[in-house]
Amino acid sequence: GENVEQHPSTLSVQEGDSAVIKCTYSDSASNYFPWYKQELGKRPQLIIDIRSNVGEKKDQRIAVTLNKTAKHFSLHITETQPEDSAVYFCAALFNTNAGKSTFGDGTTLTVKP
Amino acid sequence: DAGVIQSPRHEVTEMGQEVTLRCKPISGHNSLFWYRQTMMRGLELLIYFNNNVPIDDSGMPEDRFSAKMPNASFSTLKIQPSEPRDSAVYFCASLTDTAQETQYFGPGTRLLVL
């Protein structure tokens, strides 16, 4: 089955700096890669996603890149703000598998004011 | 739409008691997932259903756990008997597998077994 590895497990940055979280996946058939943000005590919520036919996607301060050959994808947050502090999860899935995602172990991002 | 609905939001029970967690997926979604989240083990997929049929229950920790989905709008996760190590946040999520693959999570049930 699919295996997703996520790094780093914790990340601390100064407000205004950029943050990068990286994930690798094992199943070359995976074709959809969402990123979720989970604030303390809340549910995971989708913040951005990318499909395998696209190399990069951007939404304001967040962007995701995908390298299908190397089987890795990354989340980039620019101009970080304290409210970006949360746990971020990457996931990978093959869209004919009834939507089953394999999640990374999460990255705890702390943005220091 | 109200989103995925879970009940109860919090549950405190004593070891040995039966616990039933409930989930109502988003209307029209045909896949439903049960997850458990702890600090030690992170987010674990327990079981998922597609069109009310269990597809993969390999994540269910042991026979004390069971899940059902009697219809498209309701699912239960039952723990009998409960143990302190079952203490966790249990999330239900749903999606429509024929379109977007985004999973929408419910608010979770925070379970504490004493």
Coordinates of N, CA and C in Angstrom, one line a residue:
Chain A
G1 N 0.8 -1.2 0.0 CA 0.0 0.0 0.0 C 0.8 1.2 0.0
E2 N 0.2 2.4 0.0 CA 0.9 3.7 -0.1 C 1.5 4.0 1.3
N3 N 2.7 4.6 1.2 CA 3.4 5.0 2.4 C 3.8 6.5 2.2
V4 N 3.5 7.3 3.1 CA 3.8 8.8 3.0 C 4.7 9.2 4.2
E5 N 5.8 9.8 3.9 CA 6.7 10.3 4.9 C 6.7 11.8 4.9
Q6 N 6.7 12.4 6.0 CA 6.6 13.8 6.1 C 7.7 14.4 7.0
H7 N 8.4 15.5 6.5 CA 9.5 16.1 7.3 C 9.4 17.6 7.2
P8 N 9.8 18.3 8.2 CA 10.2 17.8 9.5 C 9.0 17.5 10.4
S9 N 9.2 17.0 11.5 CA 8.1 16.7 12.4 C 7.8 18.0 13.2
T10 N 8.7 18.9 13.4 CA 8.5 20.2 14.0 C 9.3 21.2 13.3
L11 N 8.7 22.4 13.2 CA 9.3 23.5 12.5 C 9.0 24.8 13.2
S12 N 10.0 25.6 13.5 CA 9.8 26.8 14.2 C 10.4 27.9 13.3
V13 N 9.7 29.0 13.1 CA 10.2 30.1 12.2 C 9.8 31.4 12.9
Q14 N 10.4 32.4 12.5 CA 10.1 33.8 12.9 C 9.0 34.3 12.0
E15 N 8.1 35.1 12.6 CA 7.1 35.8 11.8 C 7.7 36.5 10.6
G16 N 7.1 36.2 9.4 CA 7.6 36.9 8.2 C 8.5 36.0 7.4
D17 N 9.1 35.0 8.0 CA 9.9 34.0 7.3 C 9.0 33.0 6.5
S18 N 9.7 32.2 5.7 CA 9.0 31.2 4.9 C 9.1 29.9 5.6
A19 N 8.2 29.0 5.4 CA 8.2 27.6 6.0 C 8.0 26.6 4.8
V20 N 8.7 25.6 4.9 CA 8.6 24.5 3.9 C 8.5 23.2 4.5
I21 N 7.5 22.4 4.1 CA 7.2 21.1 4.7 C 7.2 20.1 3.5
K22 N 7.9 19.0 3.6 CA 8.1 18.1 2.5 C 7.5 16.7 2.8
C23 N 7.0 16.1 1.7 CA 6.4 14.7 1.9 C 6.9 13.9 0.7
T24 N 7.1 12.6 0.9 CA 7.4 11.7 -0.1 C 6.4 10.6 -0.1
Y25 N 6.1 10.0 -1.2 CA 5.1 8.9 -1.3 C 5.7 7.8 -2.1
S26 N 5.1 6.6 -1.9 CA 5.7 5.4 -2.5 C 5.0 4.9 -3.7
D27 N 3.6 5.1 -3.8 CA 2.8 4.5 -4.8 C 2.8 5.5 -6.0
S28 N 3.4 5.1 -7.1 CA 3.4 6.0 -8.3 C 2.0 6.2 -8.9
A29 N 1.1 5.4 -8.5 CA -0.3 5.5 -9.0 C -1.1 6.6 -8.3
S30 N -0.6 7.1 -7.1 CA -1.3 8.2 -6.4 C -1.4 9.4 -7.3
N31 N -2.5 10.1 -7.3 CA -2.7 11.2 -8.2 C -3.4 12.4 -7.6
Y32 N -3.5 12.4 -6.3 CA -4.2 13.5 -5.7 C -3.5 13.7 -4.3
F33 N -3.1 15.0 -4.1 CA -2.2 15.3 -2.9 C -2.8 16.5 -2.1
P34 N -3.6 16.3 -1.1 CA -4.1 17.4 -0.3 C -3.2 17.7 0.9
W35 N -3.3 18.9 1.3 CA -2.7 19.3 2.6 C -3.8 19.8 3.5
Y36 N -3.6 19.4 4.8 CA -4.6 19.8 5.8 C -3.9 20.6 6.9
K37 N -4.6 21.5 7.5 CA -4.1 22.3 8.6 C -5.0 21.9 9.8
Q38 N -4.4 21.6 10.9 CA -5.2 21.3 12.1 C -4.7 22.2 13.3
E39 N -5.6 23.2 13.6 CA -5.3 24.0 14.8 C -5.6 23.3 16.0
L40 N -5.0 23.7 17.1 CA -5.2 23.0 18.4 C -6.6 22.8 18.8
G41 N -7.0 21.6 19.0 CA -8.4 21.3 19.4 C -9.4 21.3 18.3
K42 N -9.0 21.5 17.1 CA -9.9 21.6 16.0 C -9.7 20.4 15.0
R43 N -10.6 20.4 14.0 CA -10.5 19.3 13.0 C -9.5 19.6 12.0
P44 N -8.9 18.6 11.3 CA -8.1 18.9 10.1 C -9.0 19.5 9.0
Q45 N -8.5 20.6 8.3 CA -9.2 21.2 7.3 C -8.3 21.4 6.1
L46 N -8.8 21.2 4.9 CA -8.1 21.3 3.7 C -7.6 22.7 3.4
I47 N -6.4 22.9 3.1 CA -5.9 24.3 2.8 C -5.5 24.4 1.3
I48 N -5.0 23.4 0.8 CA -4.6 23.4 -0.6 C -4.4 22.0 -1.1
D49 N -4.6 21.7 -2.4 CA -4.4 20.4 -3.0 C -3.8 20.5 -4.3
I50 N -3.3 19.4 -4.8 CA -2.7 19.4 -6.2 C -2.9 18.0 -6.8
R51 N -3.2 18.0 -8.1 CA -3.4 16.8 -8.8 C -2.1 16.5 -9.6
S52 N -2.0 15.2 -10.0 CA -0.8 14.7 -10.6 C -0.5 15.3 -12.0
N53 N -1.5 16.0 -12.6 CA -1.2 16.6 -13.9 C -0.7 18.0 -13.8
V54 N -0.5 18.5 -12.5 CA 0.0 19.9 -12.3 C 1.3 19.8 -11.5
G55 N 2.2 20.7 -11.8 CA 3.4 20.7 -11.1 C 3.5 21.7 -9.9
E56 N 2.6 22.7 -9.9 CA 2.6 23.7 -8.9 C 1.3 24.4 -8.8
K57 N 0.9 24.8 -7.6 CA -0.4 25.5 -7.4 C -0.2 26.5 -6.3
K58 N -0.8 27.6 -6.4 CA -0.6 28.7 -5.4 C -1.9 29.3 -5.0
D59 N -2.0 29.6 -3.7 CA -3.2 30.3 -3.2 C -2.7 31.3 -2.2
Q60 N -2.6 32.5 -2.6 CA -2.1 33.6 -1.7 C -0.7 33.3 -1.2
R61 N -0.7 33.1 0.2 CA 0.7 32.9 0.8 C 1.1 31.4 0.8
I62 N 0.2 30.5 0.3 CA 0.6 29.1 0.4 C 0.7 28.6 -1.1
A63 N 1.6 27.6 -1.2 CA 1.8 27.0 -2.5 C 2.2 25.6 -2.3
V64 N 1.9 24.7 -3.3 CA 2.3 23.3 -3.2 C 3.0 23.0 -4.5
T65 N 4.1 22.2 -4.5 CA 4.8 21.8 -5.7 C 4.8 20.3 -5.6
L66 N 4.8 19.7 -6.8 CA 4.8 18.2 -7.0 C 5.8 17.8 -8.0
N67 N 6.6 16.8 -7.6 CA 7.6 16.2 -8.5 C 7.2 14.8 -8.6
K68 N 6.6 14.4 -9.7 CA 6.1 13.0 -9.9 C 7.2 12.1 -10.0
T69 N 8.2 12.5 -10.7 CA 9.4 11.6 -11.0 C 10.0 11.2 -9.7
A70 N 10.2 12.1 -8.8 CA 10.9 11.9 -7.5 C 9.9 11.4 -6.5
K71 N 8.6 11.5 -6.8 CA 7.5 11.2 -5.8 C 7.6 12.0 -4.5
H72 N 7.7 13.3 -4.7 CA 7.7 14.1 -3.5 C 6.9 15.4 -3.8
F73 N 6.3 15.9 -2.8 CA 5.6 17.2 -2.9 C 5.8 18.0 -1.6
S74 N 5.7 19.3 -1.8 CA 6.0 20.2 -0.7 C 5.0 21.3 -0.5
L75 N 4.9 21.7 0.7 CA 4.0 22.9 1.1 C 4.9 24.1 1.4
H76 N 4.6 25.2 0.8 CA 5.4 26.4 1.0 C 4.5 27.5 1.6
I77 N 4.9 28.0 2.7 CA 4.1 29.1 3.3 C 5.0 30.3 3.4
T78 N 4.7 31.4 2.7 CA 5.5 32.6 2.7 C 4.9 33.6 3.7
E79 N 5.7 34.6 4.1 CA 5.3 35.7 5.0 C 4.5 35.1 6.2
T80 N 5.1 34.1 6.9 CA 4.3 33.4 7.9 C 3.8 34.4 9.0
Q81 N 2.7 34.0 9.6 CA 2.0 34.8 10.6 C 1.7 33.9 11.8
P82 N 1.6 34.5 13.0 CA 1.4 33.6 14.2 C 0.2 32.7 14.0
E83 N -0.8 33.1 13.3 CA -2.0 32.3 13.1 C -1.8 31.1 12.1
D84 N -0.6 31.0 11.5 CA -0.2 29.9 10.7 C 0.2 28.7 11.6
S85 N 0.5 29.0 12.9 CA 0.9 28.0 13.8 C -0.2 26.9 13.9
A86 N 0.2 25.7 13.7 CA -0.8 24.5 13.6 C 0.0 23.3 13.3
V87 N -0.7 22.2 13.2 CA -0.1 20.9 12.7 C -0.6 20.8 11.2
Y88 N 0.3 20.5 10.4 CA 0.0 20.4 8.9 C 0.2 18.9 8.5
F89 N -0.7 18.4 7.8 CA -0.7 17.0 7.3 C -0.7 17.0 5.8
C90 N 0.2 16.2 5.2 CA 0.1 15.9 3.8 C -0.6 14.5 3.7
A91 N -1.1 14.3 2.5 CA -1.8 13.0 2.2 C -1.6 12.7 0.7
A92 N -1.8 11.4 0.4 CA -1.7 11.0 -1.0 C -2.8 10.0 -1.2
L93 N -3.4 10.0 -2.4 CA -4.4 9.0 -2.7 C -4.5 8.7 -4.1
F94 N -5.0 7.6 -4.4 CA -5.3 7.2 -5.8 C -6.8 7.2 -5.9
N95 N -7.3 8.1 -6.8 CA -8.7 8.5 -6.8 C -9.7 7.4 -7.1
T96 N -9.3 6.2 -7.5 CA -10.3 5.1 -7.7 C -10.4 4.2 -6.4
N97 N -9.7 4.6 -5.4 CA -9.7 3.8 -4.2 C -10.7 4.3 -3.2
A98 N -11.9 4.7 -3.7 CA -13.0 5.2 -2.8 C -12.5 6.3 -1.9
G99 N -11.5 7.0 -2.4 CA -11.1 8.2 -1.6 C -10.2 8.0 -0.5
K100 N -9.7 6.8 -0.3 CA -8.8 6.5 0.9 C -7.5 7.3 0.7
S101 N -7.2 8.1 1.7 CA -6.0 8.8 1.8 C -5.0 8.2 2.7
T102 N -3.7 8.3 2.4 CA -2.7 7.9 3.3 C -2.0 9.2 3.8
F103 N -2.1 9.4 5.1 CA -1.6 10.7 5.7 C -0.2 10.6 6.2
G104 N 0.6 11.7 6.1 CA 1.8 11.8 6.8 C 1.6 11.9 8.3
D105 N 2.7 11.9 9.0 CA 2.6 12.0 10.5 C 2.4 13.4 11.0
G106 N 2.4 14.4 10.2 CA 2.2 15.7 10.6 C 3.4 16.5 10.9
T107 N 3.4 17.8 10.7 CA 4.4 18.8 11.1 C 3.8 19.8 12.0
T108 N 4.4 20.0 13.1 CA 4.0 21.1 14.0 C 4.7 22.3 13.7
L109 N 4.0 23.3 13.2 CA 4.6 24.6 12.8 C 4.4 25.6 13.9
T110 N 5.4 26.3 14.3 CA 5.3 27.3 15.3 C 5.9 28.6 14.7
V111 N 5.1 29.7 14.6 CA 5.5 30.9 14.1 C 5.7 31.9 15.3
K112 N 6.9 32.3 15.5 CA 7.2 33.2 16.7 C 7.0 34.6 16.3
P113 N 6.2 35.4 17.1 CA 6.0 36.8 16.7 C 7.3 37.6 16.9
Chain B
D1 N -25.0 23.5 3.9 CA -24.9 22.2 4.5 C -24.2 22.3 5.8
A2 N -24.6 21.5 6.8 CA -24.1 21.6 8.1 C -22.7 20.9 8.2
G3 N -22.2 20.3 7.2 CA -21.0 19.6 7.3 C -21.1 18.2 8.0
V4 N -20.0 17.6 8.2 CA -20.1 16.3 8.9 C -20.4 16.5 10.4
I5 N -21.4 15.7 10.8 CA -21.9 15.9 12.2 C -21.5 14.7 13.0
Q6 N -20.9 14.9 14.2 CA -20.5 13.9 15.1 C -21.1 14.1 16.5
S7 N -21.5 13.0 17.1 CA -22.0 13.1 18.5 C -21.6 11.8 19.2
P8 N -21.3 11.9 20.5 CA -21.2 13.2 21.3 C -19.9 13.9 21.0
R9 N -19.8 15.1 21.4 CA -18.5 15.9 21.2 C -17.5 15.5 22.2
H10 N -18.0 15.2 23.4 CA -17.1 14.7 24.5 C -17.8 13.5 25.2
E11 N -17.0 12.6 25.6 CA -17.5 11.4 26.3 C -16.5 11.0 27.3
V12 N -16.9 10.9 28.6 CA -16.1 10.4 29.6 C -16.8 9.1 30.2
T13 N -16.1 8.0 30.2 CA -16.7 6.8 30.7 C -15.7 6.0 31.5
E14 N -16.2 5.0 32.1 CA -15.3 4.1 32.9 C -14.9 2.9 32.1
M15 N -13.8 2.4 32.4 CA -13.3 1.2 31.8 C -14.3 0.1 31.9
G16 N -14.5 -0.6 30.8 CA -15.4 -1.7 30.7 C -16.8 -1.3 30.1
Q17 N -17.1 -0.1 30.1 CA -18.3 0.4 29.6 C -18.3 0.4 28.0
E18 N -19.5 0.3 27.5 CA -19.7 0.4 26.0 C -19.7 1.8 25.6
V19 N -19.1 2.2 24.5 CA -19.1 3.5 24.0 C -19.6 3.5 22.5
T20 N -20.5 4.3 22.2 CA -21.0 4.4 20.8 C -20.8 5.8 20.3
L21 N -20.0 6.0 19.2 CA -19.8 7.2 18.6 C -20.6 7.3 17.3
R22 N -21.2 8.5 17.0 CA -22.1 8.6 15.9 C -21.6 9.6 14.9
C23 N -21.9 9.4 13.6 CA -21.5 10.3 12.5 C -22.6 10.4 11.5
K24 N -22.8 11.6 11.1 CA -23.7 11.8 9.9 C -22.8 12.5 8.8
P25 N -22.6 11.8 7.7 CA -21.8 12.4 6.7 C -22.5 13.6 5.9
I26 N -21.8 14.3 5.1 CA -22.4 15.3 4.3 C -23.3 14.6 3.3
S27 N -24.5 15.2 3.1 CA -25.4 14.6 2.2 C -24.8 14.5 0.8
G28 N -25.0 13.3 0.2 CA -24.4 13.1 -1.2 C -23.0 12.5 -1.2
H29 N -22.4 12.5 -0.1 CA -21.0 11.9 0.0 C -21.2 10.4 0.2
N30 N -20.4 9.6 -0.6 CA -20.6 8.2 -0.6 C -19.4 7.4 0.0
S31 N -18.4 8.1 0.5 CA -17.4 7.4 1.3 C -17.3 8.0 2.7
L32 N -17.1 7.2 3.7 CA -17.0 7.6 5.0 C -15.9 7.0 5.7
F33 N -15.2 7.7 6.5 CA -13.9 7.3 7.2 C -14.0 7.5 8.7
W34 N -13.5 6.6 9.4 CA -13.3 6.8 10.9 C -11.8 6.8 11.2
Y35 N -11.4 7.9 11.9 CA -10.0 8.0 12.3 C -9.9 8.1 13.8
R36 N -8.7 7.7 14.3 CA -8.4 8.0 15.7 C -7.2 8.8 15.8
Q37 N -7.1 9.8 16.6 CA -6.0 10.7 16.8 C -5.5 10.7 18.2
T38 N -4.2 10.4 18.4 CA -3.6 10.5 19.7 C -2.2 11.2 19.5
M39 N -1.6 11.7 20.6 CA -0.3 12.3 20.5 C 0.7 11.3 20.0
M40 N 0.6 10.1 20.6 CA 1.6 9.0 20.3 C 1.5 8.5 18.9
R41 N 0.3 8.2 18.4 CA 0.2 7.5 17.2 C -0.3 8.4 16.0
G42 N -0.6 9.6 16.3 CA -1.0 10.5 15.2 C -2.4 10.2 14.7
L43 N -2.6 10.4 13.4 CA -3.9 10.2 12.8 C -4.0 8.8 12.2
E44 N -4.8 7.9 12.7 CA -4.9 6.6 12.2 C -6.2 6.3 11.6
L45 N -6.2 5.7 10.4 CA -7.4 5.3 9.8 C -7.9 4.0 10.4
L46 N -9.1 4.0 10.9 CA -9.6 2.7 11.5 C -10.4 1.9 10.5
I47 N -11.3 2.5 9.8 CA -12.1 1.8 8.8 C -12.7 2.8 7.9
Y48 N -13.1 2.4 6.6 CA -13.8 3.2 5.8 C -14.8 2.5 5.0
F49 N -15.9 3.2 4.6 CA -17.0 2.6 3.9 C -17.2 3.4 2.5
N50 N -17.6 2.6 1.6 CA -18.0 3.2 0.3 C -19.4 2.7 -0.1
N51 N -20.3 3.6 -0.3 CA -21.7 3.2 -0.6 C -22.2 2.3 0.5
N52 N -21.9 2.6 1.8 CA -22.4 1.9 3.0 C -21.7 0.6 3.2
V53 N -20.8 0.2 2.4 CA -20.1 -1.1 2.5 C -18.7 -0.9 3.1
P54 N -18.4 -1.7 4.1 CA -17.0 -1.6 4.6 C -16.0 -2.0 3.6
I55 N -15.0 -1.2 3.3 CA -14.0 -1.5 2.3 C -12.7 -2.0 2.9
D56 N -12.3 -1.4 4.0 CA -11.1 -1.7 4.6 C -11.2 -1.5 6.1
D57 N -11.1 -2.5 6.9 CA -11.2 -2.4 8.3 C -9.9 -2.8 9.0
S58 N -8.8 -2.8 8.2 CA -7.5 -3.3 8.7 C -6.9 -2.4 9.8
G59 N -7.4 -1.2 9.9 CA -7.0 -0.3 11.0 C -7.7 -0.5 12.3
M60 N -8.7 -1.2 12.3 CA -9.4 -1.5 13.6 C -8.5 -2.2 14.5
P61 N -8.3 -1.6 15.7 CA -7.2 -2.2 16.6 C -7.5 -3.6 17.1
E62 N -8.7 -3.9 17.4 CA -9.0 -5.3 17.9 C -10.5 -5.5 17.9
D63 N -10.9 -6.7 18.3 CA -12.3 -7.0 18.2 C -13.2 -6.2 19.1
R64 N -12.7 -5.5 20.0 CA -13.5 -4.6 20.8 C -14.1 -3.4 20.0
F65 N -13.5 -3.2 18.9 CA -14.0 -2.1 18.0 C -14.9 -2.7 16.9
S66 N -16.0 -2.0 16.6 CA -16.8 -2.4 15.5 C -17.5 -1.1 14.9
A67 N -17.7 -1.2 13.6 CA -18.4 0.0 13.0 C -19.4 -0.5 12.0
K68 N -20.5 0.3 11.9 CA -21.6 0.0 11.0 C -22.0 1.2 10.2
M69 N -22.6 1.0 9.1 CA -23.1 2.1 8.3 C -24.4 1.6 7.7
P70 N -25.5 1.6 8.5 CA -26.8 1.1 8.0 C -27.4 1.8 6.9
N71 N -27.1 3.0 6.7 CA -27.6 3.8 5.5 C -26.6 4.9 5.2
A72 N -26.9 5.6 4.1 CA -26.0 6.6 3.6 C -25.8 7.8 4.5
S73 N -26.7 8.0 5.5 CA -26.6 9.2 6.3 C -26.2 8.9 7.7
F74 N -25.7 7.7 8.1 CA -25.5 7.4 9.5 C -24.4 6.3 9.6
S75 N -23.5 6.5 10.5 CA -22.5 5.5 10.8 C -22.3 5.5 12.3
T76 N -21.9 4.4 12.9 CA -21.5 4.3 14.3 C -20.2 3.6 14.4
L77 N -19.5 4.0 15.4 CA -18.2 3.3 15.8 C -18.4 2.9 17.3
K78 N -18.3 1.6 17.6 CA -18.6 1.1 18.9 C -17.4 0.5 19.5
I79 N -17.2 0.8 20.8 CA -16.1 0.1 21.5 C -16.7 -0.6 22.7
Q80 N -16.5 -1.9 22.8 CA -17.1 -2.7 23.9 C -16.2 -3.9 24.2
P81 N -15.6 -4.0 25.4 CA -15.6 -3.0 26.4 C -14.5 -2.0 26.2
S82 N -14.7 -0.8 26.7 CA -13.7 0.3 26.5 C -12.5 0.1 27.5
E83 N -11.4 0.6 27.1 CA -10.2 0.6 28.0 C -9.5 2.0 28.0
P84 N -8.8 2.3 29.0 CA -8.1 3.6 29.1 C -7.3 3.9 27.9
R85 N -6.7 2.9 27.2 CA -5.8 3.2 26.1 C -6.7 3.6 24.8
D86 N -8.0 3.5 24.9 CA -8.8 3.9 23.8 C -9.1 5.4 23.9
S87 N -8.6 6.1 24.9 CA -8.8 7.5 25.0 C -8.1 8.2 23.9
A88 N -8.8 9.0 23.2 CA -8.3 9.7 21.9 C -9.4 10.6 21.4
V89 N -9.1 11.3 20.3 CA -10.1 12.0 19.6 C -10.5 11.2 18.4
Y90 N -11.7 10.9 18.2 CA -12.2 10.1 17.0 C -12.9 11.0 16.0
F91 N -12.3 11.0 14.8 CA -12.9 11.8 13.7 C -13.6 11.0 12.7
C92 N -14.6 11.5 12.2 CA -15.3 10.9 11.1 C -15.1 11.9 9.9
A93 N -14.9 11.4 8.7 CA -14.8 12.2 7.5 C -15.5 11.6 6.4
S94 N -16.0 12.5 5.4 CA -16.7 11.9 4.3 C -16.2 12.7 3.0
L95 N -16.5 12.0 1.9 CA -16.2 12.7 0.6 C -17.1 12.0 -0.5
T96 N -17.1 12.6 -1.6 CA -17.7 12.0 -2.8 C -16.7 11.6 -3.7
D97 N -16.6 10.3 -3.9 CA -15.4 9.7 -4.6 C -15.5 9.9 -6.1
T98 N -16.6 10.4 -6.6 CA -16.7 10.5 -8.0 C -16.3 11.9 -8.5
A99 N -16.1 12.8 -7.6 CA -15.7 14.2 -8.0 C -14.4 14.6 -7.2
Q100 N -14.6 15.5 -6.4 CA -13.4 15.9 -5.6 C -13.0 14.8 -4.6
E101 N -11.7 14.8 -4.3 CA -11.3 13.7 -3.4 C -11.0 14.3 -2.0
T102 N -11.4 15.5 -1.8 CA -11.2 16.2 -0.5 C -12.0 15.5 0.6
Q103 N -11.4 15.1 1.7 CA -12.1 14.6 2.8 C -12.5 15.8 3.7
Y104 N -13.8 15.8 4.1 CA -14.3 16.8 5.0 C -14.4 16.1 6.4
F105 N -13.7 16.7 7.4 CA -13.7 16.1 8.7 C -14.9 16.6 9.6
G106 N -15.4 15.8 10.4 CA -16.3 16.3 11.5 C -15.5 16.9 12.6
P107 N -16.2 17.4 13.6 CA -15.5 18.1 14.7 C -14.8 17.2 15.7
G108 N -15.1 15.9 15.6 CA -14.4 14.9 16.4 C -15.2 14.7 17.7
T109 N -14.9 13.5 18.3 CA -15.4 13.1 19.6 C -14.2 12.9 20.5
R110 N -14.2 13.7 21.5 CA -13.0 13.5 22.5 C -13.5 12.5 23.5
L111 N -12.8 11.3 23.5 CA -13.2 10.2 24.4 C -12.1 10.1 25.5
L112 N -12.6 10.0 26.7 CA -11.7 9.7 27.9 C -12.3 8.5 28.6
V113 N -11.5 7.5 28.7 CA -11.9 6.3 29.4 C -11.1 6.2 30.7
L114 N -11.8 6.2 31.8 CA -11.1 6.3 33.1 C -10.8 4.8 33.7

